[in-house]
Structure formats: structure tokens, C-alpha cells
């Protein structure tokens, strides 16, 4: 059981990205310009998109982020979509998509909402320095059996964890998503940080059988005045529940780690073993600790997945 405590990616850390800001289709907000209902404008200062909910008259200079009468925050800009707190907001571009980050110390990378054929990860000890890690992942899940391998549909791998990286104070990370020629690629969330184990590898304990991944949809059925129904499509997420058994003397340590991320979206891994991708969830975690006896404690955890 591990928690990836995330770094907050700042403008100084994002050294390069081939999605421009504004991206194709995005329009920058201009002080004093009139806007019609439904118009969308971006603010490079906040890296957010704002939707006009009331026609803005010419001459109005209030910033969209503080002008709630006229503007609604509609999400991140395309360039920064992979670094907000929502898995379902993707930075998308015709292949390839490249991020170059200089975040300082980190020992793991988790990615969510991936859309592409391959993900290449390269870490240098410093900008223009020596490559200390390089790996390319094929973004498809392993087949269930020989029949699935021969006749089954390809199942895309949308999330992954790369761990056990040696941290460097001035590391440079390059992530590249690719697809066949003409394909569009996207990344919903890139999480860098400190991967913290909740159970010491030198002792017994760990996630117990029965951990659950719980897909959740925010779509709903709408019924009109005549009894007609329609499905209103909304985003979805995955929640997770698990039980962690551990030596009683480690219980207070586990509580302290969980308390660090109670109100911080983080990547939670009930296990990172192959075949358990569903037990890798980005969201808000909580739980309760049971001090069972002098030797054993049990942590019952719940992670509310981010949409």
C-alpha cells in the first residue's frame, strides 16, 4: 500500500510543452471587450477557461476569476489540463504530446486519463544532463488469455505508475505520448511526488483481499412533464475501499501519513501489482484506524476518486 504525495506543478517547473497557451480554439480574455452568452475566454495568469453566463457589456474590466455575475470557471486551459485536480480534463493535441518538467525532488510518477499508443519517460540528472532513467510503456492492458490475445479487442491502458526513481535536486523529466500518424493523444493527470509506503517492507502486513474499485457516474435520468426520459451525460470517477493490516507499532505512522493528505488529492495504490489497475485511484482519501491488540492494527481506507 502506497500513497503518492503530489507536488504542485508551477509555471517555473513546466519548462516546455508543445500545447500552446492559448491553444487552437482558445481565445484570450481582453479587458473591456464585450462577450456574448456562452463565449469562452482563457486567462493565462490563472491557466483557466471561463464561460460567459451573462452577456458582458463593452467597457467591463473586472477579471473573470472574480466576476462571478458574468463568468463561470469552466476548467483548465489545454496546456495545463494535466496539472489540475481533475482526471477527466485532458490536454489534447495531434501526436506527439510532450511535457518537459523540472520539478526538483521526486521518486515516482503516476499518470491518469491517458489516450495514446505509447508513453515514453526520460529523466535526466539535470537539464541537458545525463539520462538516468528511460522507459517506454505500451498503453494497452495485457490480454486475459490466449483467446483474448488472438481475438479480443485491444483494451487501452489509461493509468500507470512509474516508481523507484532516484531523486535529484535539479532533475529534468520528459513525458511523450504518441499515437499512429494523424492520431490525437491526451493526458488527464500527471502526478509527481514522493511515493510513501504505509507498511514497512521489512515487516509483515499489507492490503487485505477484498479491496474494491467502485466506478461512479454523475450522469442522471431526467424526466420531463410528459413522462419522457433522457440521460444527461456527465463525468465519471472510480472510488476505492481497502483494508490494510499492519504491526500495531506502525499504526501512528500510518495515521500521520494519511493526515498529511486528508484534503489533498493524491494517488493511492492499494497494490501496484500487475492485474490490479483498478486499485490505483487519484482522489481524496480518508479512513479509520483500529488498534486491534498489542500486535496488530487495521486501517480501513476509502478514496473518493476525482472526476
PDB file of C-alpha atoms in Angstrom:
ATOM      1  CA  UNK A   1       0.000   0.000   0.000  1.00  0.00           C
ATOM      2  CA  UNK A   2       1.445   3.335  -1.109  1.00  0.00           C
ATOM      3  CA  UNK A   3       0.403   6.971  -1.367  1.00  0.00           C
ATOM      4  CA  UNK A   4       1.997   9.292  -3.910  1.00  0.00           C
ATOM      5  CA  UNK A   5       2.064  12.675  -2.159  1.00  0.00           C
ATOM      6  CA  UNK A   6       1.942  15.130  -5.068  1.00  0.00           C
ATOM      7  CA  UNK A   7       3.996  18.176  -5.898  1.00  0.00           C
ATOM      8  CA  UNK A   8       2.126  21.280  -7.040  1.00  0.00           C
ATOM      9  CA  UNK A   9       3.343  21.963 -10.575  1.00  0.00           C
ATOM     10  CA  UNK A  10       4.113  25.642 -11.027  1.00  0.00           C
ATOM     11  CA  UNK A  11       4.829  27.722 -14.106  1.00  0.00           C
ATOM     12  CA  UNK A  12       8.537  27.637 -13.266  1.00  0.00           C
ATOM     13  CA  UNK A  13       8.515  23.825 -13.254  1.00  0.00           C
ATOM     14  CA  UNK A  14       6.904  23.434 -16.691  1.00  0.00           C
ATOM     15  CA  UNK A  15       9.939  24.038 -18.877  1.00  0.00           C
ATOM     16  CA  UNK A  16       8.258  23.133 -22.163  1.00  0.00           C
ATOM     17  CA  UNK A  17       5.049  21.769 -23.653  1.00  0.00           C
ATOM     18  CA  UNK A  18       4.003  21.623 -27.286  1.00  0.00           C
ATOM     19  CA  UNK A  19       0.449  22.723 -26.428  1.00  0.00           C
ATOM     20  CA  UNK A  20       0.442  26.493 -26.753  1.00  0.00           C
ATOM     21  CA  UNK A  21      -1.470  28.865 -24.489  1.00  0.00           C
ATOM     22  CA  UNK A  22      -3.871  29.863 -25.895  1.00  0.00           C
ATOM     23  CA  UNK A  23      -4.223  26.564 -27.753  1.00  0.00           C
ATOM     24  CA  UNK A  24      -6.038  26.134 -31.059  1.00  0.00           C
ATOM     25  CA  UNK A  25      -9.674  27.076 -30.420  1.00  0.00           C
ATOM     26  CA  UNK A  26      -8.937  29.033 -27.235  1.00  0.00           C
ATOM     27  CA  UNK A  27      -9.409  32.818 -27.110  1.00  0.00           C
ATOM     28  CA  UNK A  28      -7.691  35.038 -24.571  1.00  0.00           C
ATOM     29  CA  UNK A  29      -9.793  37.373 -22.419  1.00  0.00           C
ATOM     30  CA  UNK A  30      -9.367  41.089 -23.192  1.00  0.00           C
ATOM     31  CA  UNK A  31     -10.211  43.725 -20.601  1.00  0.00           C
ATOM     32  CA  UNK A  32     -13.125  45.906 -21.686  1.00  0.00           C
ATOM     33  CA  UNK A  33     -14.179  43.689 -24.607  1.00  0.00           C
ATOM     34  CA  UNK A  34     -17.830  42.693 -24.944  1.00  0.00           C
ATOM     35  CA  UNK A  35     -18.686  38.973 -24.799  1.00  0.00           C
ATOM     36  CA  UNK A  36     -21.850  37.092 -25.686  1.00  0.00           C
ATOM     37  CA  UNK A  37     -23.593  34.481 -23.584  1.00  0.00           C
ATOM     38  CA  UNK A  38     -21.721  31.177 -23.937  1.00  0.00           C
ATOM     39  CA  UNK A  39     -18.436  32.708 -25.107  1.00  0.00           C
ATOM     40  CA  UNK A  40     -15.329  31.157 -23.586  1.00  0.00           C
ATOM     41  CA  UNK A  41     -12.162  33.046 -22.760  1.00  0.00           C
ATOM     42  CA  UNK A  42      -8.907  31.966 -21.125  1.00  0.00           C
ATOM     43  CA  UNK A  43      -6.706  33.740 -18.611  1.00  0.00           C
ATOM     44  CA  UNK A  44      -3.014  32.888 -18.918  1.00  0.00           C
ATOM     45  CA  UNK A  45      -2.453  34.263 -15.407  1.00  0.00           C
ATOM     46  CA  UNK A  46      -4.673  31.558 -13.887  1.00  0.00           C
ATOM     47  CA  UNK A  47      -4.436  28.926 -16.675  1.00  0.00           C
ATOM     48  CA  UNK A  48      -8.231  28.626 -16.569  1.00  0.00           C
ATOM     49  CA  UNK A  49     -11.094  28.799 -19.061  1.00  0.00           C
ATOM     50  CA  UNK A  50     -14.100  30.996 -18.197  1.00  0.00           C
ATOM     51  CA  UNK A  51     -17.555  30.758 -19.767  1.00  0.00           C
ATOM     52  CA  UNK A  52     -19.747  33.814 -20.115  1.00  0.00           C
ATOM     53  CA  UNK A  53     -23.052  33.214 -18.258  1.00  0.00           C
ATOM     54  CA  UNK A  54     -24.396  36.745 -18.790  1.00  0.00           C
ATOM     55  CA  UNK A  55     -23.632  38.972 -21.767  1.00  0.00           C
ATOM     56  CA  UNK A  56     -20.655  41.170 -20.858  1.00  0.00           C
ATOM     57  CA  UNK A  57     -21.032  44.805 -21.941  1.00  0.00           C
ATOM     58  CA  UNK A  58     -18.142  46.655 -23.574  1.00  0.00           C
ATOM     59  CA  UNK A  59     -16.045  48.504 -21.037  1.00  0.00           C
ATOM     60  CA  UNK A  60     -16.350  45.989 -18.199  1.00  0.00           C
ATOM     61  CA  UNK A  61     -12.863  45.372 -16.810  1.00  0.00           C
ATOM     62  CA  UNK A  62     -13.462  43.016 -13.853  1.00  0.00           C
ATOM     63  CA  UNK A  63     -11.317  39.884 -14.122  1.00  0.00           C
ATOM     64  CA  UNK A  64     -13.300  36.717 -14.929  1.00  0.00           C
ATOM     65  CA  UNK A  65     -11.935  34.847 -11.914  1.00  0.00           C
ATOM     66  CA  UNK A  66     -13.550  37.393  -9.553  1.00  0.00           C
ATOM     67  CA  UNK A  67     -16.569  38.355 -11.678  1.00  0.00           C
ATOM     68  CA  UNK A  68     -18.984  35.523 -10.858  1.00  0.00           C
ATOM     69  CA  UNK A  69     -22.008  37.508 -12.041  1.00  0.00           C
ATOM     70  CA  UNK A  70     -20.757  37.233 -15.631  1.00  0.00           C
ATOM     71  CA  UNK A  71     -18.268  34.350 -15.706  1.00  0.00           C
ATOM     72  CA  UNK A  72     -18.140  30.691 -14.682  1.00  0.00           C
ATOM     73  CA  UNK A  73     -14.881  28.766 -14.245  1.00  0.00           C
ATOM     74  CA  UNK A  74     -15.187  26.053 -16.914  1.00  0.00           C
ATOM     75  CA  UNK A  75     -11.900  24.221 -16.296  1.00  0.00           C
ATOM     76  CA  UNK A  76      -8.198  24.376 -17.083  1.00  0.00           C
ATOM     77  CA  UNK A  77      -6.601  25.549 -20.309  1.00  0.00           C
ATOM     78  CA  UNK A  78      -5.432  22.767 -22.637  1.00  0.00           C
ATOM     79  CA  UNK A  79      -1.771  23.368 -21.748  1.00  0.00           C
ATOM     80  CA  UNK A  80      -2.426  22.952 -18.002  1.00  0.00           C
ATOM     81  CA  UNK A  81      -5.164  20.301 -18.076  1.00  0.00           C
ATOM     82  CA  UNK A  82      -2.748  17.575 -16.931  1.00  0.00           C
ATOM     83  CA  UNK A  83      -1.799  19.512 -13.794  1.00  0.00           C
ATOM     84  CA  UNK A  84      -5.149  20.428 -12.253  1.00  0.00           C
ATOM     85  CA  UNK A  85      -7.009  18.137  -9.844  1.00  0.00           C
ATOM     86  CA  UNK A  86      -9.399  16.514 -12.355  1.00  0.00           C
ATOM     87  CA  UNK A  87      -8.613  13.296 -14.187  1.00  0.00           C
ATOM     88  CA  UNK A  88     -11.232  13.874 -16.900  1.00  0.00           C
ATOM     89  CA  UNK A  89      -9.823  17.194 -18.157  1.00  0.00           C
ATOM     90  CA  UNK A  90      -7.311  16.302 -20.851  1.00  0.00           C
ATOM     91  CA  UNK A  91      -4.589  18.215 -22.590  1.00  0.00           C
ATOM     92  CA  UNK A  92      -5.035  17.039 -26.212  1.00  0.00           C
ATOM     93  CA  UNK A  93      -3.058  17.572 -29.384  1.00  0.00           C
ATOM     94  CA  UNK A  94      -2.167  15.730 -32.585  1.00  0.00           C
ATOM     95  CA  UNK A  95       0.570  13.204 -31.771  1.00  0.00           C
ATOM     96  CA  UNK A  96       3.031  13.619 -30.167  1.00  0.00           C
ATOM     97  CA  UNK A  97       2.298  15.393 -26.878  1.00  0.00           C
ATOM     98  CA  UNK A  98       5.402  16.353 -24.899  1.00  0.00           C
ATOM     99  CA  UNK A  99       5.855  17.775 -21.397  1.00  0.00           C
ATOM    100  CA  UNK A 100       9.281  18.795 -20.073  1.00  0.00           C
ATOM    101  CA  UNK A 101       9.276  19.339 -16.307  1.00  0.00           C
ATOM    102  CA  UNK A 102      11.909  20.469 -13.824  1.00  0.00           C
ATOM    103  CA  UNK A 103      10.155  19.811 -10.517  1.00  0.00           C
ATOM    104  CA  UNK A 104      13.061  19.166  -8.149  1.00  0.00           C
ATOM    105  CA  UNK A 105      12.981  16.036  -5.997  1.00  0.00           C
ATOM    106  CA  UNK A 106      10.512  13.264  -6.921  1.00  0.00           C
ATOM    107  CA  UNK A 107      10.703   9.469  -6.778  1.00  0.00           C
ATOM    108  CA  UNK A 108       7.569   8.406  -8.669  1.00  0.00           C
ATOM    109  CA  UNK A 109       5.218   9.406 -11.485  1.00  0.00           C
ATOM    110  CA  UNK A 110       1.552   8.485 -11.836  1.00  0.00           C
ATOM    111  CA  UNK A 111      -0.462   9.258 -14.976  1.00  0.00           C
ATOM    112  CA  UNK A 112      -4.246   9.124 -15.458  1.00  0.00           C
ATOM    113  CA  UNK A 113      -6.639   9.669 -18.335  1.00  0.00           C
ATOM    114  CA  UNK A 114      -4.029   8.631 -20.895  1.00  0.00           C
ATOM    115  CA  UNK A 115      -5.063   8.410 -24.533  1.00  0.00           C
ATOM    116  CA  UNK A 116      -2.397   7.203 -26.937  1.00  0.00           C
ATOM    117  CA  UNK A 117      -0.369   4.223 -28.089  1.00  0.00           C
ATOM    118  CA  UNK A 118       2.846   4.699 -26.095  1.00  0.00           C
ATOM    119  CA  UNK A 119       4.166   6.778 -23.210  1.00  0.00           C
ATOM    120  CA  UNK A 120       7.912   7.478 -23.086  1.00  0.00           C
ATOM    121  CA  UNK A 121       9.501   8.664 -19.840  1.00  0.00           C
ATOM    122  CA  UNK A 122      13.016  10.074 -19.644  1.00  0.00           C
ATOM    123  CA  UNK A 123      14.705  11.501 -16.557  1.00  0.00           C
ATOM    124  CA  UNK A 124      17.994  13.424 -16.641  1.00  0.00           C
ATOM    125  CA  UNK A 125      20.015  14.297 -13.560  1.00  0.00           C
ATOM    126  CA  UNK A 126      19.859  17.979 -14.611  1.00  0.00           C
ATOM    127  CA  UNK A 127      18.748  19.989 -17.677  1.00  0.00           C
ATOM    128  CA  UNK A 128      20.782  18.823 -20.695  1.00  0.00           C
ATOM    129  CA  UNK A 129      22.463  16.355 -18.341  1.00  0.00           C
ATOM    130  CA  UNK A 130      22.901  12.590 -18.215  1.00  0.00           C
ATOM    131  CA  UNK A 131      19.925  10.270 -18.756  1.00  0.00           C
ATOM    132  CA  UNK A 132      19.423   8.348 -15.508  1.00  0.00           C
ATOM    133  CA  UNK A 133      16.114   6.678 -16.382  1.00  0.00           C
ATOM    134  CA  UNK A 134      14.330   5.840 -19.616  1.00  0.00           C
ATOM    135  CA  UNK A 135      11.268   3.692 -20.227  1.00  0.00           C
ATOM    136  CA  UNK A 136       8.573   3.353 -22.881  1.00  0.00           C
ATOM    137  CA  UNK A 137       5.179   1.906 -21.965  1.00  0.00           C
ATOM    138  CA  UNK A 138       2.754   0.380 -24.465  1.00  0.00           C
ATOM    139  CA  UNK A 139      -0.635   1.741 -23.422  1.00  0.00           C
ATOM    140  CA  UNK A 140      -2.739  -1.392 -23.616  1.00  0.00           C
ATOM    141  CA  UNK A 141      -3.726  -3.863 -20.953  1.00  0.00           C
ATOM    142  CA  UNK A 142      -2.435  -7.414 -21.069  1.00  0.00           C
ATOM    143  CA  UNK A 143      -4.880  -9.936 -22.609  1.00  0.00           C
ATOM    144  CA  UNK A 144      -6.804 -12.149 -20.214  1.00  0.00           C
ATOM    145  CA  UNK A 145      -5.874 -15.380 -22.027  1.00  0.00           C
ATOM    146  CA  UNK A 146      -4.802 -16.756 -25.424  1.00  0.00           C
ATOM    147  CA  UNK A 147      -8.285 -16.321 -26.901  1.00  0.00           C
ATOM    148  CA  UNK A 148      -8.366 -12.696 -25.783  1.00  0.00           C
ATOM    149  CA  UNK A 149      -4.881 -12.223 -27.248  1.00  0.00           C
ATOM    150  CA  UNK A 150      -5.932 -13.639 -30.627  1.00  0.00           C
ATOM    151  CA  UNK A 151      -9.498 -12.335 -30.982  1.00  0.00           C
ATOM    152  CA  UNK A 152     -10.249  -9.836 -28.249  1.00  0.00           C
ATOM    153  CA  UNK A 153     -10.438  -6.076 -28.699  1.00  0.00           C
ATOM    154  CA  UNK A 154      -7.436  -4.036 -27.604  1.00  0.00           C
ATOM    155  CA  UNK A 155      -8.097  -2.589 -24.166  1.00  0.00           C
ATOM    156  CA  UNK A 156      -6.359   0.773 -23.666  1.00  0.00           C
ATOM    157  CA  UNK A 157      -4.294   1.337 -20.537  1.00  0.00           C
ATOM    158  CA  UNK A 158      -5.338   4.740 -19.201  1.00  0.00           C
ATOM    159  CA  UNK A 159      -3.291   4.920 -15.988  1.00  0.00           C
ATOM    160  CA  UNK A 160       0.163   3.880 -14.855  1.00  0.00           C
ATOM    161  CA  UNK A 161       2.726   4.193 -12.065  1.00  0.00           C
ATOM    162  CA  UNK A 162       6.480   4.520 -12.506  1.00  0.00           C
ATOM    163  CA  UNK A 163       8.271   4.150  -9.179  1.00  0.00           C
ATOM    164  CA  UNK A 164      11.658   3.699  -7.522  1.00  0.00           C
ATOM    165  CA  UNK A 165      13.204   6.669  -9.315  1.00  0.00           C
ATOM    166  CA  UNK A 166      16.373   8.113  -7.825  1.00  0.00           C
ATOM    167  CA  UNK A 167      15.591  11.714  -6.779  1.00  0.00           C
ATOM    168  CA  UNK A 168      17.839  14.539  -7.996  1.00  0.00           C
ATOM    169  CA  UNK A 169      17.575  18.174  -6.861  1.00  0.00           C
ATOM    170  CA  UNK A 170      17.608  19.536 -10.430  1.00  0.00           C
ATOM    171  CA  UNK A 171      16.093  16.621 -12.362  1.00  0.00           C
ATOM    172  CA  UNK A 172      14.541  17.120 -15.787  1.00  0.00           C
ATOM    173  CA  UNK A 173      11.614  14.886 -16.737  1.00  0.00           C
ATOM    174  CA  UNK A 174      10.340  14.446 -20.300  1.00  0.00           C
ATOM    175  CA  UNK A 175       6.998  12.712 -20.935  1.00  0.00           C
ATOM    176  CA  UNK A 176       5.986  11.964 -24.530  1.00  0.00           C
ATOM    177  CA  UNK A 177       2.655  10.478 -25.615  1.00  0.00           C
ATOM    178  CA  UNK A 178       2.453   9.156 -29.162  1.00  0.00           C
ATOM    179  CA  UNK A 179      -0.146   7.631 -31.469  1.00  0.00           C
ATOM    180  CA  UNK A 180      -0.115   6.412 -35.070  1.00  0.00           C
ATOM    181  CA  UNK A 181       0.171   9.116 -37.721  1.00  0.00           C
ATOM    182  CA  UNK A 182      -2.741  11.518 -37.615  1.00  0.00           C
ATOM    183  CA  UNK A 183      -3.865  10.347 -34.177  1.00  0.00           C
ATOM    184  CA  UNK A 184      -4.770  12.628 -31.281  1.00  0.00           C
ATOM    185  CA  UNK A 185      -3.262  11.980 -27.845  1.00  0.00           C
ATOM    186  CA  UNK A 186      -4.164  13.266 -24.410  1.00  0.00           C
ATOM    187  CA  UNK A 187      -3.243  13.218 -20.730  1.00  0.00           C
ATOM    188  CA  UNK A 188      -5.773  13.847 -17.979  1.00  0.00           C
ATOM    189  CA  UNK A 189      -3.449  13.970 -14.976  1.00  0.00           C
ATOM    190  CA  UNK A 190       0.301  13.836 -14.363  1.00  0.00           C
ATOM    191  CA  UNK A 191       1.266  13.403 -10.703  1.00  0.00           C
ATOM    192  CA  UNK A 192       4.856  13.758  -9.496  1.00  0.00           C
ATOM    193  CA  UNK A 193       5.956  13.461  -5.917  1.00  0.00           C
ATOM    194  CA  UNK A 194       7.026  11.302  -3.015  1.00  0.00           C
ATOM    195  CA  UNK A 195       5.742   7.711  -3.064  1.00  0.00           C
ATOM    196  CA  UNK A 196       5.277   6.830   0.600  1.00  0.00           C
ATOM    197  CA  UNK A 197       4.743   3.193   1.702  1.00  0.00           C
ATOM    198  CA  UNK A 198       2.230   2.699   4.504  1.00  0.00           C
ATOM    199  CA  UNK A 199       3.744  -0.620   5.582  1.00  0.00           C
ATOM    200  CA  UNK A 200       7.463  -1.085   6.118  1.00  0.00           C
ATOM    201  CA  UNK A 201       8.789  -3.535   3.530  1.00  0.00           C
ATOM    202  CA  UNK A 202      10.910  -5.206   6.216  1.00  0.00           C
ATOM    203  CA  UNK A 203       7.869  -6.263   8.249  1.00  0.00           C
ATOM    204  CA  UNK A 204       4.659  -8.208   7.636  1.00  0.00           C
ATOM    205  CA  UNK A 205       1.324  -6.701   6.665  1.00  0.00           C
ATOM    206  CA  UNK A 206      -0.327  -5.094   3.666  1.00  0.00           C
ATOM    207  CA  UNK A 207      -3.589  -4.699   1.764  1.00  0.00           C
ATOM    208  CA  UNK A 208      -6.045  -7.484   2.522  1.00  0.00           C
ATOM    209  CA  UNK A 209      -8.028  -9.448  -0.100  1.00  0.00           C
ATOM    210  CA  UNK A 210     -11.382  -7.892  -0.872  1.00  0.00           C
ATOM    211  CA  UNK A 211     -10.267  -4.362  -1.791  1.00  0.00           C
ATOM    212  CA  UNK A 212     -12.857  -2.832  -4.128  1.00  0.00           C
ATOM    213  CA  UNK A 213     -12.801  -0.429  -7.068  1.00  0.00           C
ATOM    214  CA  UNK A 214     -16.184   1.292  -7.408  1.00  0.00           C
ATOM    215  CA  UNK A 215     -16.988   3.045 -10.722  1.00  0.00           C
ATOM    216  CA  UNK A 216     -19.252   6.051 -10.134  1.00  0.00           C
ATOM    217  CA  UNK A 217     -21.199   8.001 -12.737  1.00  0.00           C
ATOM    218  CA  UNK A 218     -22.586  11.508 -12.288  1.00  0.00           C
ATOM    219  CA  UNK A 219     -24.946  11.080 -15.230  1.00  0.00           C
ATOM    220  CA  UNK A 220     -28.633  11.056 -14.379  1.00  0.00           C
ATOM    221  CA  UNK A 221     -32.033  10.355 -15.883  1.00  0.00           C
ATOM    222  CA  UNK A 222     -34.200  13.435 -16.499  1.00  0.00           C
ATOM    223  CA  UNK A 223     -37.963  13.068 -16.764  1.00  0.00           C
ATOM    224  CA  UNK A 224     -39.945  15.845 -18.471  1.00  0.00           C
ATOM    225  CA  UNK A 225     -43.531  16.986 -17.733  1.00  0.00           C
ATOM    226  CA  UNK A 226     -44.917  14.399 -20.158  1.00  0.00           C
ATOM    227  CA  UNK A 227     -43.065  11.439 -18.669  1.00  0.00           C
ATOM    228  CA  UNK A 228     -40.396  11.315 -21.344  1.00  0.00           C
ATOM    229  CA  UNK A 229     -36.938  10.406 -20.133  1.00  0.00           C
ATOM    230  CA  UNK A 230     -33.442  11.176 -21.317  1.00  0.00           C
ATOM    231  CA  UNK A 231     -29.965  10.516 -19.985  1.00  0.00           C
ATOM    232  CA  UNK A 232     -27.943  13.594 -19.109  1.00  0.00           C
ATOM    233  CA  UNK A 233     -24.332  12.587 -19.641  1.00  0.00           C
ATOM    234  CA  UNK A 234     -21.877  13.725 -17.002  1.00  0.00           C
ATOM    235  CA  UNK A 235     -18.377  12.736 -15.951  1.00  0.00           C
ATOM    236  CA  UNK A 236     -17.448   9.589 -14.055  1.00  0.00           C
ATOM    237  CA  UNK A 237     -14.887   8.534 -11.464  1.00  0.00           C
ATOM    238  CA  UNK A 238     -13.669   5.489  -9.557  1.00  0.00           C
ATOM    239  CA  UNK A 239     -13.778   5.181  -5.773  1.00  0.00           C
ATOM    240  CA  UNK A 240     -11.813   2.624  -3.770  1.00  0.00           C
ATOM    241  CA  UNK A 241     -12.151   0.816  -0.445  1.00  0.00           C
ATOM    242  CA  UNK A 242      -9.476  -1.297   1.207  1.00  0.00           C
ATOM    243  CA  UNK A 243      -8.269  -2.733   4.495  1.00  0.00           C
ATOM    244  CA  UNK A 244      -4.638  -2.582   5.499  1.00  0.00           C
ATOM    245  CA  UNK A 245      -3.343  -4.849   8.244  1.00  0.00           C
ATOM    246  CA  UNK A 246      -0.075  -3.832   9.906  1.00  0.00           C
ATOM    247  CA  UNK A 247       2.027  -4.182  13.048  1.00  0.00           C
ATOM    248  CA  UNK A 248       0.442  -2.149  15.858  1.00  0.00           C
ATOM    249  CA  UNK A 249       3.642  -0.111  16.363  1.00  0.00           C
ATOM    250  CA  UNK A 250       3.277   1.312  12.820  1.00  0.00           C
ATOM    251  CA  UNK A 251      -0.309   2.492  13.320  1.00  0.00           C
ATOM    252  CA  UNK A 252       0.548   6.027  14.415  1.00  0.00           C
ATOM    253  CA  UNK A 253       2.901   6.446  11.459  1.00  0.00           C
ATOM    254  CA  UNK A 254       0.154   5.414   9.012  1.00  0.00           C
ATOM    255  CA  UNK A 255      -2.260   7.862  10.631  1.00  0.00           C
ATOM    256  CA  UNK A 256       0.259  10.691  10.292  1.00  0.00           C
ATOM    257  CA  UNK A 257       0.770   9.969   6.583  1.00  0.00           C
ATOM    258  CA  UNK A 258      -2.987   9.878   5.925  1.00  0.00           C
ATOM    259  CA  UNK A 259      -3.474  13.115   7.870  1.00  0.00           C
ATOM    260  CA  UNK A 260      -0.940  14.805   5.563  1.00  0.00           C
ATOM    261  CA  UNK A 261      -3.189  14.206   2.551  1.00  0.00           C
ATOM    262  CA  UNK A 262      -6.684  14.354   4.038  1.00  0.00           C
ATOM    263  CA  UNK A 263      -7.640  17.414   1.982  1.00  0.00           C
ATOM    264  CA  UNK A 264      -5.076  16.955  -0.797  1.00  0.00           C
ATOM    265  CA  UNK A 265      -5.903  14.952  -3.947  1.00  0.00           C
ATOM    266  CA  UNK A 266      -3.254  12.226  -4.110  1.00  0.00           C
ATOM    267  CA  UNK A 267      -2.571   8.952  -5.911  1.00  0.00           C
ATOM    268  CA  UNK A 268      -3.494   5.931  -3.759  1.00  0.00           C
ATOM    269  CA  UNK A 269      -2.313   2.408  -4.575  1.00  0.00           C
ATOM    270  CA  UNK A 270      -3.863  -0.465  -2.636  1.00  0.00           C
ATOM    271  CA  UNK A 271      -1.402  -2.511  -4.698  1.00  0.00           C
ATOM    272  CA  UNK A 272       0.675  -1.816  -7.779  1.00  0.00           C
ATOM    273  CA  UNK A 273       0.874  -5.482  -8.768  1.00  0.00           C
ATOM    274  CA  UNK A 274       0.053  -6.373 -12.378  1.00  0.00           C
ATOM    275  CA  UNK A 275      -3.629  -7.032 -12.982  1.00  0.00           C
ATOM    276  CA  UNK A 276      -4.892  -4.659 -10.279  1.00  0.00           C
ATOM    277  CA  UNK A 277      -5.039  -1.372 -12.193  1.00  0.00           C
ATOM    278  CA  UNK A 278      -8.455  -0.635 -10.674  1.00  0.00           C
ATOM    279  CA  UNK A 279      -6.839  -0.294  -7.251  1.00  0.00           C
ATOM    280  CA  UNK A 280      -4.881   2.744  -8.461  1.00  0.00           C
ATOM    281  CA  UNK A 281      -7.066   5.797  -7.732  1.00  0.00           C
ATOM    282  CA  UNK A 282      -6.408   9.534  -7.717  1.00  0.00           C
ATOM    283  CA  UNK A 283      -8.606  11.297  -5.186  1.00  0.00           C
ATOM    284  CA  UNK A 284      -9.251  12.318  -1.593  1.00  0.00           C
ATOM    285  CA  UNK A 285      -8.527   9.583   0.932  1.00  0.00           C
ATOM    286  CA  UNK A 286      -9.703   9.020   4.482  1.00  0.00           C
ATOM    287  CA  UNK A 287     -10.294   6.120   6.841  1.00  0.00           C
ATOM    288  CA  UNK A 288     -10.218   4.785  10.368  1.00  0.00           C
ATOM    289  CA  UNK A 289      -7.572   3.021  12.410  1.00  0.00           C
ATOM    290  CA  UNK A 290      -8.446   0.072  14.627  1.00  0.00           C
ATOM    291  CA  UNK A 291      -5.880  -0.772  17.317  1.00  0.00           C
ATOM    292  CA  UNK A 292      -6.848  -4.433  17.404  1.00  0.00           C
ATOM    293  CA  UNK A 293      -4.473  -5.712  20.065  1.00  0.00           C
ATOM    294  CA  UNK A 294      -0.867  -5.362  21.233  1.00  0.00           C
ATOM    295  CA  UNK A 295       0.457  -6.815  17.978  1.00  0.00           C
ATOM    296  CA  UNK A 296      -1.963  -5.811  15.201  1.00  0.00           C
ATOM    297  CA  UNK A 297      -3.751  -2.762  13.823  1.00  0.00           C
ATOM    298  CA  UNK A 298      -6.152  -2.408  10.879  1.00  0.00           C
ATOM    299  CA  UNK A 299      -6.654   0.678   8.742  1.00  0.00           C
ATOM    300  CA  UNK A 300      -9.927   0.781   6.788  1.00  0.00           C
ATOM    301  CA  UNK A 301      -9.486   3.231   3.948  1.00  0.00           C
ATOM    302  CA  UNK A 302     -11.755   4.973   1.469  1.00  0.00           C
ATOM    303  CA  UNK A 303     -10.673   7.043  -1.537  1.00  0.00           C
ATOM    304  CA  UNK A 304     -13.173   9.324  -3.272  1.00  0.00           C
ATOM    305  CA  UNK A 305     -11.955   9.422  -6.868  1.00  0.00           C
ATOM    306  CA  UNK A 306     -11.647  12.747  -8.671  1.00  0.00           C
ATOM    307  CA  UNK A 307     -13.680  13.094 -11.855  1.00  0.00           C
TER     308      UNK A 307
END
